[in-house]
PDB file of C-alpha atoms in Angstrom:
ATOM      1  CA  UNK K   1       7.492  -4.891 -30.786  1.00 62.00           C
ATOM      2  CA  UNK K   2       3.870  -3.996 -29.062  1.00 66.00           C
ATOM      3  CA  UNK K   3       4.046  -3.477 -25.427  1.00 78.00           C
ATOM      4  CA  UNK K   4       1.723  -6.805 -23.443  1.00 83.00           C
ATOM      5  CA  UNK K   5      -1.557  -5.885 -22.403  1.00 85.00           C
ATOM      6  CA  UNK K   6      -2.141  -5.988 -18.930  1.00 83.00           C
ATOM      7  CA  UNK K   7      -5.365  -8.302 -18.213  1.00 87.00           C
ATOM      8  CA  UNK K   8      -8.048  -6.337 -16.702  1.00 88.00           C
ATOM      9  CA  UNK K   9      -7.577  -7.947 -13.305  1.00 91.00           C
ATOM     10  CA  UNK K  10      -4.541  -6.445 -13.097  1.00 91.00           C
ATOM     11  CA  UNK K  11      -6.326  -3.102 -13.424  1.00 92.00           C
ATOM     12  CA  UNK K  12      -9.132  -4.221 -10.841  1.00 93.00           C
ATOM     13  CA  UNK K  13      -6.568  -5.179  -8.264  1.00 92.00           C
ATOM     14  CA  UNK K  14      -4.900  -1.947  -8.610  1.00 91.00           C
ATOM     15  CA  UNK K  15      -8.018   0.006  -8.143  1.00 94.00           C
ATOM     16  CA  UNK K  16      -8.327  -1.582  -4.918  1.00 95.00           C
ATOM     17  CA  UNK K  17      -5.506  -0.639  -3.314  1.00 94.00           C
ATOM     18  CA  UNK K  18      -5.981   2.813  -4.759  1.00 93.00           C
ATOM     19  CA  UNK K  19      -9.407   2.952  -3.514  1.00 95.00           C
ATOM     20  CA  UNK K  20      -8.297   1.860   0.068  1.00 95.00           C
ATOM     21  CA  UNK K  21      -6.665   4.813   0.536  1.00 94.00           C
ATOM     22  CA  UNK K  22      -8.619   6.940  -0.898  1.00 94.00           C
ATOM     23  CA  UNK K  23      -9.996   8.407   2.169  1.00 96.00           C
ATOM     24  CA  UNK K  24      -8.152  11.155   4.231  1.00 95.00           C
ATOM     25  CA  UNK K  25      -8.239   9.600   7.512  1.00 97.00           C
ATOM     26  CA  UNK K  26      -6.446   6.700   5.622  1.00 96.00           C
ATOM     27  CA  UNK K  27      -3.695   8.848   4.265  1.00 95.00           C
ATOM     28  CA  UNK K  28      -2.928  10.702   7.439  1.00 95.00           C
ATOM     29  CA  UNK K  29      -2.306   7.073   8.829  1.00 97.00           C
ATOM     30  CA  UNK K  30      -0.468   5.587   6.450  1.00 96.00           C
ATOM     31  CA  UNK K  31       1.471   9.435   6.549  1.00 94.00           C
ATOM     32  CA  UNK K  32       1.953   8.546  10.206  1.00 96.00           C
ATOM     33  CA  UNK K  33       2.980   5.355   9.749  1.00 97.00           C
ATOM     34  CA  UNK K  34       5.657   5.764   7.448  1.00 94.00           C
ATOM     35  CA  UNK K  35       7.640   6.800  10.488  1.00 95.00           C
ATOM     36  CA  UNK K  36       7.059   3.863  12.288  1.00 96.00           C
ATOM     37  CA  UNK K  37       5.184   1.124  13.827  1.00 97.00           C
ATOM     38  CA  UNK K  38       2.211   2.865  15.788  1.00 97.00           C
ATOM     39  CA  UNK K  39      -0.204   1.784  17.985  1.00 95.00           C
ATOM     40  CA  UNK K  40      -4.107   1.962  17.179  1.00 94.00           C
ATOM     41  CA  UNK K  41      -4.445   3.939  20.083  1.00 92.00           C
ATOM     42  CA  UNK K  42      -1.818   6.588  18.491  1.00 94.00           C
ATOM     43  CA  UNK K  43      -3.601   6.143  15.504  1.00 96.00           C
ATOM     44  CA  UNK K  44      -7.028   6.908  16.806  1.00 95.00           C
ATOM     45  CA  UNK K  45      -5.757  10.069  18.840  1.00 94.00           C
ATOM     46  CA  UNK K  46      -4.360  11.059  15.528  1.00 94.00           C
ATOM     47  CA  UNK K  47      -7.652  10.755  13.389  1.00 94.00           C
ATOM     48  CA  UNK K  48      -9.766  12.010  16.097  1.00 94.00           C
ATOM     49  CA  UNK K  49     -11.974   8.990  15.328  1.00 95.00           C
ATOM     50  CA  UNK K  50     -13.314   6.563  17.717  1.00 94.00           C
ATOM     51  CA  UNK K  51     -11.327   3.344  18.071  1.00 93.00           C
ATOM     52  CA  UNK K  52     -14.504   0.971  16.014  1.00 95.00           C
ATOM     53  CA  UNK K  53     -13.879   3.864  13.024  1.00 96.00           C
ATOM     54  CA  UNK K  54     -10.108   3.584  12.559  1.00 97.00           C
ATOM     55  CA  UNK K  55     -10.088  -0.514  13.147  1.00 95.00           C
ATOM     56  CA  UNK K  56     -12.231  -0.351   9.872  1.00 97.00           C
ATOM     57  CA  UNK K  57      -9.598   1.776   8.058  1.00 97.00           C
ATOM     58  CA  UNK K  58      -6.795  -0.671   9.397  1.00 98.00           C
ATOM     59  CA  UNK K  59      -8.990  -3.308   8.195  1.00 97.00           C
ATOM     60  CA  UNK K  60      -9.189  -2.047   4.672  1.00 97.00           C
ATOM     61  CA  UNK K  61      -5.991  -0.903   4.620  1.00 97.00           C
ATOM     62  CA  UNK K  62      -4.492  -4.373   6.001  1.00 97.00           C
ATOM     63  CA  UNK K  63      -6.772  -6.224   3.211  1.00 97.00           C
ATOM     64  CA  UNK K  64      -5.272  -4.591   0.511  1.00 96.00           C
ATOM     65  CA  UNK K  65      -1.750  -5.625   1.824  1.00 96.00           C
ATOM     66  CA  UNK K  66      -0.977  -1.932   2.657  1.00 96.00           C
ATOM     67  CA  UNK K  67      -0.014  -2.379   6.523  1.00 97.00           C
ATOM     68  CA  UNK K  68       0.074  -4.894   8.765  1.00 97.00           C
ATOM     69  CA  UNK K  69      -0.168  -5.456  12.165  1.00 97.00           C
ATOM     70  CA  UNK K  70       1.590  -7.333  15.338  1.00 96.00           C
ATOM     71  CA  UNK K  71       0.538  -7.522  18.961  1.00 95.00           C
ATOM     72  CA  UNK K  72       2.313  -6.301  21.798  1.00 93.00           C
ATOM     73  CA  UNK K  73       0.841  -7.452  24.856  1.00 94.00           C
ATOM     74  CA  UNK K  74      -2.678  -6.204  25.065  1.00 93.00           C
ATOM     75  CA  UNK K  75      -1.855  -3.259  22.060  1.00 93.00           C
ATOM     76  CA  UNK K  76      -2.043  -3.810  18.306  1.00 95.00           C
ATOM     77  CA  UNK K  77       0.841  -2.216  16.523  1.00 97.00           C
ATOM     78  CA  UNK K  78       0.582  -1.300  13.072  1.00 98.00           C
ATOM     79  CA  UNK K  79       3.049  -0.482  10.334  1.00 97.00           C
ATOM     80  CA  UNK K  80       3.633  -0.132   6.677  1.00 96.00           C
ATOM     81  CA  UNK K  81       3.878  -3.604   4.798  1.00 96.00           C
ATOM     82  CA  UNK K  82       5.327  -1.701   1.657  1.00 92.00           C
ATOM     83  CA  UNK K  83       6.561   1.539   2.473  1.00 87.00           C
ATOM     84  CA  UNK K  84       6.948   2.066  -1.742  1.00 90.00           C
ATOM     85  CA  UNK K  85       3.396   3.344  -1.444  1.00 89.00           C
ATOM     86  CA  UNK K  86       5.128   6.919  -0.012  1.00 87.00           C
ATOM     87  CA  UNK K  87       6.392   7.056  -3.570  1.00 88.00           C
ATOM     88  CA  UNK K  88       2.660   7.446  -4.639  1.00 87.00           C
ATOM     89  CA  UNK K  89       2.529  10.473  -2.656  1.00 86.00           C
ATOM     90  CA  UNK K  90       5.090  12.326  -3.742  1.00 87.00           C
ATOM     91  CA  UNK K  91       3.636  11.617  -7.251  1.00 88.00           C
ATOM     92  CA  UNK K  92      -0.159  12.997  -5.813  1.00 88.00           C
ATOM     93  CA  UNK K  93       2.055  16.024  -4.648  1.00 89.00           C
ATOM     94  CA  UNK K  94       3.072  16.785  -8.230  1.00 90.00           C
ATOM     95  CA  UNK K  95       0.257  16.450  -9.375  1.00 89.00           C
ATOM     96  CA  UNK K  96      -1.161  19.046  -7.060  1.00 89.00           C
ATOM     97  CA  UNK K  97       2.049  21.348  -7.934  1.00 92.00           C
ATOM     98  CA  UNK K  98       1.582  21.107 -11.450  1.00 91.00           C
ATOM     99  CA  UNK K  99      -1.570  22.964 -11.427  1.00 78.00           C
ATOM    100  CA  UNK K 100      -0.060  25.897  -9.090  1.00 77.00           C
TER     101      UNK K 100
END
C-alpha cells in the first residue's frame, strides 16, 4: 500500500519551526533552556545581546510553539514547551559527525 502524502502545509509549518531556530543565538537558548526555566535576563547575559534583541528571538521562538513563557513578579521566565526538539540536535550532531 502507498505511503499518504503529506499536504504541503504540513511541509510549510515545519519549515517554520525549523527556520525559527535557525539562528545561533536561538540554539544556544533553547541549549540553555533545556536545563531549565531561565530568566530573559539569564538569557540575555548568555547571548551577549541586548535585552530588545533576545525578546525578538523569544518572540519567534514562542510563535512557533517552541518555548513559552510565565511571569514571576517583575521577571519573565522562559522554558521549553516541547523539550523533543533536543532530539533534533542530536540528529544535527550526526550529521556533523558523519562528515568527520
Amino acid at each position: 500500500m502507498p505511503k499518504e502524502i503529506m499536504p504541503a502545509d504540513c511541509f510549510e509549518a515545519r519549515a517554520k519551526v525549523v527556520k525559527a531556530m535557525a539562528h545561533p543565538s536561538r540554539l544556544m537558548m533553547i541549549d540553555e533552556l533545556s536545563r531549565g526555566a531561565r530568566c530573559v535576563c539569564d538569557l540575555r547575559e548568555l547571548v551577549g545581546a541586548d535585552m530588545s534583541t533576545v525578546s525578538k528571538h523569544l518572540a519567534v521562538l514562542k510563535k512557533v510553539g517552541i518555548v513559552e513563557d510565565e511571569r514571576r513578579g517583575k521577571h519573565i521566565y522562559y522554558r521549553l514547551r516541547v523539550p523533543c526538539v533536543l532530539n533534533f540536535f542530536h540528529c544535527i550532531e550526526s550529521v556533523l559527525n558523519a562528515d568527520k
